[in-house]
GROMACS .gro file of C-alpha atoms in nm:
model
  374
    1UNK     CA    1  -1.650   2.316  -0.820
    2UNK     CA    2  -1.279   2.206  -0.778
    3UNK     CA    3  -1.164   1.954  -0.966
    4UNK     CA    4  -0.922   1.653  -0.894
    5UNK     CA    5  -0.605   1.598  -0.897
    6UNK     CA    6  -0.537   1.909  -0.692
    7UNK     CA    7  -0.148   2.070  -0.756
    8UNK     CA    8   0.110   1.974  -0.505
    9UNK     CA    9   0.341   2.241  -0.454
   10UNK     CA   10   0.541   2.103  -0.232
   11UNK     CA   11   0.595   1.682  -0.326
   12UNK     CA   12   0.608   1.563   0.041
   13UNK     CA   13   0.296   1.763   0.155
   14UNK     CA   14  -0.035   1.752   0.113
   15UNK     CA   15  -0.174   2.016  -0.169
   16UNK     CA   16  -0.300   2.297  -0.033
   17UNK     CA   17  -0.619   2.282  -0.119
   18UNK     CA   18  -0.680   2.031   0.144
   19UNK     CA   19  -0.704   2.366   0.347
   20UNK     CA   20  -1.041   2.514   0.459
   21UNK     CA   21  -1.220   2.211   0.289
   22UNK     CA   22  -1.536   2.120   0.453
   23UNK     CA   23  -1.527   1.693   0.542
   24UNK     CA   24  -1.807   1.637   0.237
   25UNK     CA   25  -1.709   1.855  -0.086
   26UNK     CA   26  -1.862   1.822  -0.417
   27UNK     CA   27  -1.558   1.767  -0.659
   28UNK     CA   28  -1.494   1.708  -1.066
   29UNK     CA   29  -1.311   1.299  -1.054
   30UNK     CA   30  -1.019   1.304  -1.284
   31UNK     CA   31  -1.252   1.195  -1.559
   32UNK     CA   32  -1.472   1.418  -1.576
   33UNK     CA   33  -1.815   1.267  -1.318
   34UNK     CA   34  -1.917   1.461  -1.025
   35UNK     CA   35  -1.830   1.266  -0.645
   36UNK     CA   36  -1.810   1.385  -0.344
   37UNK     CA   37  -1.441   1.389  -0.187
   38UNK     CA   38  -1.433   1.310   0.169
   39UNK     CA   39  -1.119   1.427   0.402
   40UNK     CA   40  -1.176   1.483   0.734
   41UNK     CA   41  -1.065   1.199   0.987
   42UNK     CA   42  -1.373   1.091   1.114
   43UNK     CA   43  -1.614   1.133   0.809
   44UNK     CA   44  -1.301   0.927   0.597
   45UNK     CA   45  -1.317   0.657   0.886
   46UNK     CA   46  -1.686   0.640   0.869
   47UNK     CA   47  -1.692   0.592   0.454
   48UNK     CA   48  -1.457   0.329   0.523
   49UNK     CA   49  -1.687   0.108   0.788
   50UNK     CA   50  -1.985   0.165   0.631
   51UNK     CA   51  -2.137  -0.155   0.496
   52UNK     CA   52  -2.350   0.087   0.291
   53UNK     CA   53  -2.053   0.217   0.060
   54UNK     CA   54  -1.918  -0.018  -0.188
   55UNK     CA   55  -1.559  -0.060  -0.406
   56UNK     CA   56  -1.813  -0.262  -0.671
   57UNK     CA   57  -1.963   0.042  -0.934
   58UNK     CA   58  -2.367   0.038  -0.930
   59UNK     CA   59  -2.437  -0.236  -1.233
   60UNK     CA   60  -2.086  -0.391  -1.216
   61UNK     CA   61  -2.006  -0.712  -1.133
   62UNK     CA   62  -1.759  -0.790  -0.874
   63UNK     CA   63  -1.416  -0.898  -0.942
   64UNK     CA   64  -1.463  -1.253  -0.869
   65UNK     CA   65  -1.225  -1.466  -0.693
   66UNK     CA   66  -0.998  -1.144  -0.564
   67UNK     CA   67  -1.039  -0.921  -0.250
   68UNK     CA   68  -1.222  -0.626  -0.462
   69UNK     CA   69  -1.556  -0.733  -0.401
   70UNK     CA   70  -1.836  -0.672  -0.123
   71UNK     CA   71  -2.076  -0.801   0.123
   72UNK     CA   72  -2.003  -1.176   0.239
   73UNK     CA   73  -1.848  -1.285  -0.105
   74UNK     CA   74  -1.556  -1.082  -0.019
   75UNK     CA   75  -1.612  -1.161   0.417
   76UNK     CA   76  -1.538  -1.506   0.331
   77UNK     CA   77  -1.299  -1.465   0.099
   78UNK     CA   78  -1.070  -1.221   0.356
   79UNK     CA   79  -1.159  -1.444   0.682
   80UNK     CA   80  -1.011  -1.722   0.504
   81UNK     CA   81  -0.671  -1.539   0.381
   82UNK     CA   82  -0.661  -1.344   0.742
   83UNK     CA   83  -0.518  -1.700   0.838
   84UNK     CA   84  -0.275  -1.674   0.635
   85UNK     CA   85  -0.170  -1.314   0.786
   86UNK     CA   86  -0.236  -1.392   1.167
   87UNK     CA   87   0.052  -1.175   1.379
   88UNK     CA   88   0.230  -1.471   1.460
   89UNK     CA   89   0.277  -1.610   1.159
   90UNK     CA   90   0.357  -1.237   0.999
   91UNK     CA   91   0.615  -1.187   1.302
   92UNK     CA   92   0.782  -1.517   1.243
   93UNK     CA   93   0.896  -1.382   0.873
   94UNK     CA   94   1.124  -1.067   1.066
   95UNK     CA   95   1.451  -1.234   1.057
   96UNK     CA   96   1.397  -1.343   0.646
   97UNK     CA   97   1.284  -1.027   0.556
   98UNK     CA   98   1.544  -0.850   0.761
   99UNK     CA   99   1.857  -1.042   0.593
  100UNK     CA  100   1.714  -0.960   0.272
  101UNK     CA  101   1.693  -0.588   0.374
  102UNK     CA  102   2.063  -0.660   0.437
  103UNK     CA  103   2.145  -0.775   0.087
  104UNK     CA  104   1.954  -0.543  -0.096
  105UNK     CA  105   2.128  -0.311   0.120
  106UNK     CA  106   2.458  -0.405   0.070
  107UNK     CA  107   2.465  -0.408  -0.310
  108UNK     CA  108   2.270  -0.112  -0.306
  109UNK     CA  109   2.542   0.095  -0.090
  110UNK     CA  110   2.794  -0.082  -0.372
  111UNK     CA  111   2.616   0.059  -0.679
  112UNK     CA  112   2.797   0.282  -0.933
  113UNK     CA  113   2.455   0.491  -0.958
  114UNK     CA  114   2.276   0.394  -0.660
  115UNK     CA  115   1.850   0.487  -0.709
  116UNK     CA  116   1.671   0.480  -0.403
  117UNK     CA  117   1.367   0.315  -0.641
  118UNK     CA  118   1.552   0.064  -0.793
  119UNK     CA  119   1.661  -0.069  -0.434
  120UNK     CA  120   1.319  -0.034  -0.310
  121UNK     CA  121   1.182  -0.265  -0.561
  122UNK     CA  122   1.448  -0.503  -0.571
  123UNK     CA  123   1.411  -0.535  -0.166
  124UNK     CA  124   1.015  -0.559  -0.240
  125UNK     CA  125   1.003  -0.840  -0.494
  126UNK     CA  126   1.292  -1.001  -0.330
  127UNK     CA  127   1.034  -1.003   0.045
  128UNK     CA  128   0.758  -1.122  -0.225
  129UNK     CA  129   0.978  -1.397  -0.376
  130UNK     CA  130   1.074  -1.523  -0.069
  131UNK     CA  131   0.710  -1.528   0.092
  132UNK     CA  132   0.586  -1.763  -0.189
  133UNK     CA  133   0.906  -1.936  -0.255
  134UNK     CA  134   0.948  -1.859  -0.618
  135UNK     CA  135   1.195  -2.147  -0.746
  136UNK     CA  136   1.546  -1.981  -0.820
  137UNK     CA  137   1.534  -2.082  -1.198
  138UNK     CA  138   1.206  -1.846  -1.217
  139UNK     CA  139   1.382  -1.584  -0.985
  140UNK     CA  140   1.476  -1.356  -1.285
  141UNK     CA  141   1.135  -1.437  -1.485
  142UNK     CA  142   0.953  -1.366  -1.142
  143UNK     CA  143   1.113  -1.011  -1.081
  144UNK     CA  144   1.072  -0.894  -1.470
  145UNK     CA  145   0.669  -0.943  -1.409
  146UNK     CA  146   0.664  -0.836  -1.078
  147UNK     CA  147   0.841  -0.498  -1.231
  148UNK     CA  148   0.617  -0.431  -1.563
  149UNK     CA  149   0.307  -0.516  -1.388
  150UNK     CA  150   0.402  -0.216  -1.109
  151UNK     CA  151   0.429   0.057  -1.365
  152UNK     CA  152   0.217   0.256  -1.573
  153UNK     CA  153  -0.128   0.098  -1.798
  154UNK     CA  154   0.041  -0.014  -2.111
  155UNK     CA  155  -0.001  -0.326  -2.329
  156UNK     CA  156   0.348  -0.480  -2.180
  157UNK     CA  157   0.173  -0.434  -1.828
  158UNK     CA  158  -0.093  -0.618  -1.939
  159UNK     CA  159   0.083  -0.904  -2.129
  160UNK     CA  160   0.295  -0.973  -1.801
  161UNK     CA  161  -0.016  -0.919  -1.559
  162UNK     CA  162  -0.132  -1.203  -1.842
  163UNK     CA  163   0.204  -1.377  -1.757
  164UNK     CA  164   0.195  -1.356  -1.416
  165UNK     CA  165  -0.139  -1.500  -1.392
  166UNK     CA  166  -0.009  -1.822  -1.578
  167UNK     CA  167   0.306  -1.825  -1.321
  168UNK     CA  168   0.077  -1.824  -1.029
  169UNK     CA  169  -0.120  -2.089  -1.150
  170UNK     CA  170   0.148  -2.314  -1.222
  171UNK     CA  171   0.283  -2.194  -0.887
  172UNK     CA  172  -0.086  -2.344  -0.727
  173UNK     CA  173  -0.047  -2.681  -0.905
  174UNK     CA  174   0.316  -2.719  -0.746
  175UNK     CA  175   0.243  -2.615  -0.383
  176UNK     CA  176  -0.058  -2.808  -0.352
  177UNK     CA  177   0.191  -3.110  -0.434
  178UNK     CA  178   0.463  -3.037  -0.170
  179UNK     CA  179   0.357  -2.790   0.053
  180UNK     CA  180   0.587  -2.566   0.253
  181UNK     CA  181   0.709  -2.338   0.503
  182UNK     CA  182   0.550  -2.005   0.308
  183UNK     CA  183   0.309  -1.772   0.202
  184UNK     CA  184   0.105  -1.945  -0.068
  185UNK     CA  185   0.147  -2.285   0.133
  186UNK     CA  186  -0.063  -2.140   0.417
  187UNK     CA  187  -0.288  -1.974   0.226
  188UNK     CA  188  -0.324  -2.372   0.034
  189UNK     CA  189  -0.388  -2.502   0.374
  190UNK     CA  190  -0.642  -2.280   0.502
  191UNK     CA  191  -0.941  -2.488   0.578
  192UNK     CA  192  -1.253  -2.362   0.796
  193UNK     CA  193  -1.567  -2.556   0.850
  194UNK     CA  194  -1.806  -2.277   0.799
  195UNK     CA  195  -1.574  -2.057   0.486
  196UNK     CA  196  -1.467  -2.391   0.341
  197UNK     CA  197  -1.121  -2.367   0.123
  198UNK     CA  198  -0.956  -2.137  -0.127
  199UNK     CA  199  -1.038  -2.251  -0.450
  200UNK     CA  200  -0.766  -2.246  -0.763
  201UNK     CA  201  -0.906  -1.956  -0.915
  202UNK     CA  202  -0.924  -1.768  -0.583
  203UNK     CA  203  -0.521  -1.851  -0.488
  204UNK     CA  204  -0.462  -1.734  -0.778
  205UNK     CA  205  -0.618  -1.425  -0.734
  206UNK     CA  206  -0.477  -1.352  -0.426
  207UNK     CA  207  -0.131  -1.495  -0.500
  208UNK     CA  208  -0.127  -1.228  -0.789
  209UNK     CA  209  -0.301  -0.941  -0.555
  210UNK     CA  210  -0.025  -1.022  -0.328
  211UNK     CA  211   0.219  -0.965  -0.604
  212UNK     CA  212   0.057  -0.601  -0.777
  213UNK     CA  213  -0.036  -0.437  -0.494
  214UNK     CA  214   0.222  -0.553  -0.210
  215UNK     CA  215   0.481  -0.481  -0.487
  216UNK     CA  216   0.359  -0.118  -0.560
  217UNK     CA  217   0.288  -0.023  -0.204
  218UNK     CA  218   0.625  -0.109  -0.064
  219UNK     CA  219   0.837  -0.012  -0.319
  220UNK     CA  220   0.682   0.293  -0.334
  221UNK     CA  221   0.703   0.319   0.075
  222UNK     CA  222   1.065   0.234   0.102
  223UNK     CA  223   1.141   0.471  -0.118
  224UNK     CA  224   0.952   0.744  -0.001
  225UNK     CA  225   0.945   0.663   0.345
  226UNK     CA  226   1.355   0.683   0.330
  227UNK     CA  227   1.321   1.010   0.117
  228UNK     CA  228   1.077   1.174   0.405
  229UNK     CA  229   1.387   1.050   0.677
  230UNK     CA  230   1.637   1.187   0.476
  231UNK     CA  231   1.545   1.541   0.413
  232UNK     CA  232   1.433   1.541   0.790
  233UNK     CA  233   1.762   1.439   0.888
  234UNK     CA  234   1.656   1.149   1.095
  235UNK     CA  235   1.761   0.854   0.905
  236UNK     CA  236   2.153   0.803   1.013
  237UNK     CA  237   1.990   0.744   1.388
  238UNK     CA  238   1.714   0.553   1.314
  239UNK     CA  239   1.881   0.215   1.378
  240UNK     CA  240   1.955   0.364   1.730
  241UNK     CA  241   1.666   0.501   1.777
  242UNK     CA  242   1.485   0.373   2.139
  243UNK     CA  243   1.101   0.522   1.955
  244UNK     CA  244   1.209   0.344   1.649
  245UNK     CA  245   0.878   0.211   1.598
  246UNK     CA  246   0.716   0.610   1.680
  247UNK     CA  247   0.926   0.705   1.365
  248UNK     CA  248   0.785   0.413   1.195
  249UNK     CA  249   0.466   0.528   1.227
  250UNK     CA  250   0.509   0.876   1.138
  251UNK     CA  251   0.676   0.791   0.823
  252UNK     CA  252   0.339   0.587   0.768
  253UNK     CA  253   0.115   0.886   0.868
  254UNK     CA  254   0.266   1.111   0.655
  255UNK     CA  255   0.320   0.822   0.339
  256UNK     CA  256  -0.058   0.857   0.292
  257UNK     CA  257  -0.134   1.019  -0.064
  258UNK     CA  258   0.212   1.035  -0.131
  259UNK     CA  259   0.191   0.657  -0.209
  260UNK     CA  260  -0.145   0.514  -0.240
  261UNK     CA  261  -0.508   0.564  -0.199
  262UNK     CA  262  -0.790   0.352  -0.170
  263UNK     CA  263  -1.038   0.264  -0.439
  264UNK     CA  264  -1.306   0.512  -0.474
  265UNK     CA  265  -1.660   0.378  -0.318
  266UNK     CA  266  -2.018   0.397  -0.441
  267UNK     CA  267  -2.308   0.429  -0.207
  268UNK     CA  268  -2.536   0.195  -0.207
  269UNK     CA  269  -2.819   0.338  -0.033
  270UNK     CA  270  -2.866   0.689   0.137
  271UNK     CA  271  -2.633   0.801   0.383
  272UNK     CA  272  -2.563   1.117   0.558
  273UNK     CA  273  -2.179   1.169   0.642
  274UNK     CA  274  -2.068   1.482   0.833
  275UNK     CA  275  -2.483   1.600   0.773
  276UNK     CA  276  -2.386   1.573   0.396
  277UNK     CA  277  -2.691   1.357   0.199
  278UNK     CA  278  -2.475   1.128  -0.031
  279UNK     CA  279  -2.753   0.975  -0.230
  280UNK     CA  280  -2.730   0.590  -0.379
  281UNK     CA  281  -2.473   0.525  -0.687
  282UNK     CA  282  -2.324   0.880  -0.592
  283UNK     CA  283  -1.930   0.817  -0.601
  284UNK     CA  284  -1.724   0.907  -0.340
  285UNK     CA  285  -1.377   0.941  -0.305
  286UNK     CA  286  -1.144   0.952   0.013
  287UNK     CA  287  -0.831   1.072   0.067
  288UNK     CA  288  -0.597   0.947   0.362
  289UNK     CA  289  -0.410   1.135   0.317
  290UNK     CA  290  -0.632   1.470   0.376
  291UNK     CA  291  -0.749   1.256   0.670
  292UNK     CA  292  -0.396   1.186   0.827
  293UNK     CA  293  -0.324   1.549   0.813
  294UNK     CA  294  -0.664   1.666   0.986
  295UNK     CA  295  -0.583   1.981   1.233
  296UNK     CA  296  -0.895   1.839   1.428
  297UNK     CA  297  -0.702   1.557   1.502
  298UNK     CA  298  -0.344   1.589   1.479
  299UNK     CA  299  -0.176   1.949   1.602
  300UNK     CA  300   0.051   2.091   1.366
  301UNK     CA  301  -0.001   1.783   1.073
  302UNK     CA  302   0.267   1.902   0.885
  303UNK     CA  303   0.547   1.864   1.141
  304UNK     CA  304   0.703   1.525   1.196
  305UNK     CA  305   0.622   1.416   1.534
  306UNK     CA  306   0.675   1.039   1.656
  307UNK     CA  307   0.461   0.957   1.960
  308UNK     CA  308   0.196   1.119   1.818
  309UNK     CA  309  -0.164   1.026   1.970
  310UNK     CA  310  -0.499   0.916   1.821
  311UNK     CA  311  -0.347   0.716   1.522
  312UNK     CA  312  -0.366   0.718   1.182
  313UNK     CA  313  -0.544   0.534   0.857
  314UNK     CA  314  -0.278   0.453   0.628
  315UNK     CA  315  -0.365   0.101   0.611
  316UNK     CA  316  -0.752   0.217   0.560
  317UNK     CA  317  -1.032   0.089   0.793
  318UNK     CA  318  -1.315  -0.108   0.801
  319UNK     CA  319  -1.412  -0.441   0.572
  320UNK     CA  320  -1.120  -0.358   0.365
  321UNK     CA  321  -0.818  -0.256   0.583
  322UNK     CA  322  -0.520  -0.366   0.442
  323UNK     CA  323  -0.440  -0.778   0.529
  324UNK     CA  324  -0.069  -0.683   0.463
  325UNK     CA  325  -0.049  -0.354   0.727
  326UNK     CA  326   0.183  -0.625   1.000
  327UNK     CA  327   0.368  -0.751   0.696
  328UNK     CA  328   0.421  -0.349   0.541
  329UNK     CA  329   0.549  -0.254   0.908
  330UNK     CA  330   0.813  -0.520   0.901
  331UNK     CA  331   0.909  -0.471   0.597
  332UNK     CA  332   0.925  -0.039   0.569
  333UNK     CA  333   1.123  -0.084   0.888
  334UNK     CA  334   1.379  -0.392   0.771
  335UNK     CA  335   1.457  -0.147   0.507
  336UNK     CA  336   1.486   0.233   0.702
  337UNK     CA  337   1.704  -0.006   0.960
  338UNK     CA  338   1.930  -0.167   0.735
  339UNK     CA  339   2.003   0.201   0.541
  340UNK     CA  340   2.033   0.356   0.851
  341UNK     CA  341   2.325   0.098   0.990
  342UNK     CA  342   2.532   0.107   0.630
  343UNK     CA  343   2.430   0.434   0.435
  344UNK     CA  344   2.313   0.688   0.731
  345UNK     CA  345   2.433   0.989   0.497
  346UNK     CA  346   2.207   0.901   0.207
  347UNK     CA  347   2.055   1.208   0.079
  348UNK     CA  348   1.900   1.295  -0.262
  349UNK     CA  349   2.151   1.362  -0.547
  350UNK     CA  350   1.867   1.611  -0.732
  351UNK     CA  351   1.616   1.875  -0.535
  352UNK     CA  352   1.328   1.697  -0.424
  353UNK     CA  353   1.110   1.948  -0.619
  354UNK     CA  354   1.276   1.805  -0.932
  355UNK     CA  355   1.181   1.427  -0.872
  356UNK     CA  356   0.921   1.287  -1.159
  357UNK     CA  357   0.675   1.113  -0.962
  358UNK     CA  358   0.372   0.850  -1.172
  359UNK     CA  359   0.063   0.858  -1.043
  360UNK     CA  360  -0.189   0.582  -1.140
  361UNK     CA  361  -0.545   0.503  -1.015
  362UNK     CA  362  -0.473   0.388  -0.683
  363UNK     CA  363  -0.076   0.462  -0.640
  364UNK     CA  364   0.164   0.720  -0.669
  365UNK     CA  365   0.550   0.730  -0.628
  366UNK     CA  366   0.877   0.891  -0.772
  367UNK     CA  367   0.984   0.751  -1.110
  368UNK     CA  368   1.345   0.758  -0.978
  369UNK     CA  369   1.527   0.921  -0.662
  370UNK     CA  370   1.908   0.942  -0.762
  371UNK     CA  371   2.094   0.977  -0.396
  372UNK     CA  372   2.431   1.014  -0.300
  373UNK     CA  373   2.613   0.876   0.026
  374UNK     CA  374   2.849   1.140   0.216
   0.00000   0.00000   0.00000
């Protein structure tokens, strides 16, 4: 039986042992239980829109008031912060996020030791700030949390997860008093006759879901994403690039696994996926990643090919597709623009084998990525 995490020889490719795999393999989890891992494109798609597989562990309860729960507790709870994401409200944020992909940019081309992290997380909680229109006296409180809660499980994670908590509460209290033009002000307004409204505890939740995971995931993207470009040598004509959005989506295909995965599931009845019995409480962990690079459905995975046909699930599918996925497009390309037009010969100062990369439950990224601008 193999056991997770498999090696990754190479950092910006899938391990090998993805190879040969059948969709529904019996695997060792990290800790030591037995799950099945599921990699295929279709049987990872049809985990992900069954009803009958759940984030919530048999004899848990659900994380109440968040987005990690199931059935019509978490329905109502997305339907009523999808509001707050609808396209044109997401599309209407391009030119804010795009100046600040400008800034962080422009100080980043400046710096004495530019990091390609350190600039991806500064243009990520800068987006963030701005969404939820952090006051400017708690700018530089704001971005200390926002930073500790995105690393590793340690007791100064959890004091500022603690701390960040409190911020977004107080945050609540003040918006509800003079609602704005931004993120947490829509999400305050949503009303719907049948859903109702978003109650304190649940903005909260959200508000500091926002925070963890749309921190994480785009730093880690940006950085990535911009690492992927560079060693492909197509990031100095991005910005000119007429399938701009093609590359876009590439980049995204191929961030899978080297970025984030979902949450394993549980089953909660029987179900047969790709003729393999999964019984109920069995575990069962995808990969996108595996998925995205699927020689049934993409020819030649490994190569970098914009335009490419039949899609791919880096945002996930189903009841739990990411709400952010028009917000993470905006954003991954603000960023690969803006380096493109004023650092287009970025390229890593150490060998990308070299690169320390942390891996937590759910996310993954390079610790640092020294570069250098020719």
């Amino acid at each position: 039986m193999l056991t997770l995490p498999f090696d990754r020889s190479d950092p910006l490719m899938p391990p090998a042992a993805y190879t040969g795999l059948p969709p529904v393999a019996e695997v060792s989890a990290p800790d030591g239980r037995r799950a099945w891992l599921v990699t295929s494109f279709d049987a990872v798609t049809q985990v992900l829109t069954d009803a009958r597989f759940e984030v919530t562990p048999p004899g848990a309860e659900a994380a109440a008031d968040t987005l990690l729960q199931d059935g019509e507790a978490h329905a109502r709870l997305r339907r009523l912060v999808a509001r707050a994401f609808a396209p044109r409200a997401i599309e209407a944020l391009r030119p804010r996020i795009e100046r600040i992909a400008d800034e962080r940019t422009a100080a980043f081309a400046e710096a004495a030791e530019p990091d390609l992290v350190m600039f991806a997380a500064a243009m990520s909680a800068g987006v963030i700030g701005d969404l939820l229109r952090v006051s400017i006296g708690d700018q530089g409180r704001f971005h200390a949390l926002v930073g500790a809660v995105s690393g590793d499980f340690t007791d100064e994670a959890a004091k500022a997860w603690n701390e960040l908590t409190e911020m977004a509460g107080d945050l609540v209290e003040q918006k509800r008093h003079a609602l704005g033009d931004d993120l947490l002000s829509a999400l305050i307004g949503v009303h719907d006759a049948r859903d109702g409204r978003l109650s304190a505890g649940e903005l909260v939740g959200v508000v500091t879901t926002i925070v963890a995971a749309g921190h994480q995931t785009a730093r880690n993207a940006i950085a990535v994403g911009t690492l992927l470009l560079a060693t492909e040598g197509r990031l100095a004509g991005l910005a000119a690039a007429p399938e701009q959005d093609a590359v876009v989506e590439e980049v995204l295909r191929r961030l899978a696994g080297l970025i984030a995965e979902p949450f394993p599931r549980w089953a909660r009845e029987r179900v047969e996926v790709a003729g393999v019995p999964i019984e109920a409480g069995d575990l069962v962990i995808v990969r996108l990643e595996a998925a995205n690079h699927d020689p049934a459905r993409f020819e030649e995975p490994g190569r970098f090919a914009p335009g490419r046909e039949g899609g791919h699930v880096s945002f996930g599918r189903g009841p739990h597709h990411c709400l952010g996925a028009a917000l993470a497009r905006i954003e991954l390309t603000a960023a690969l623009r803006a380096l493109s037009t004023r650092v287009p010969g970025l390229r890593p100062g150490v060998a990308v084998e070299d690169l320390v990369w942390r891996h937590g439950l759910t996310d993954a990224g390079p610790v640092a990525v020294p570069v250098r601008f020719s």
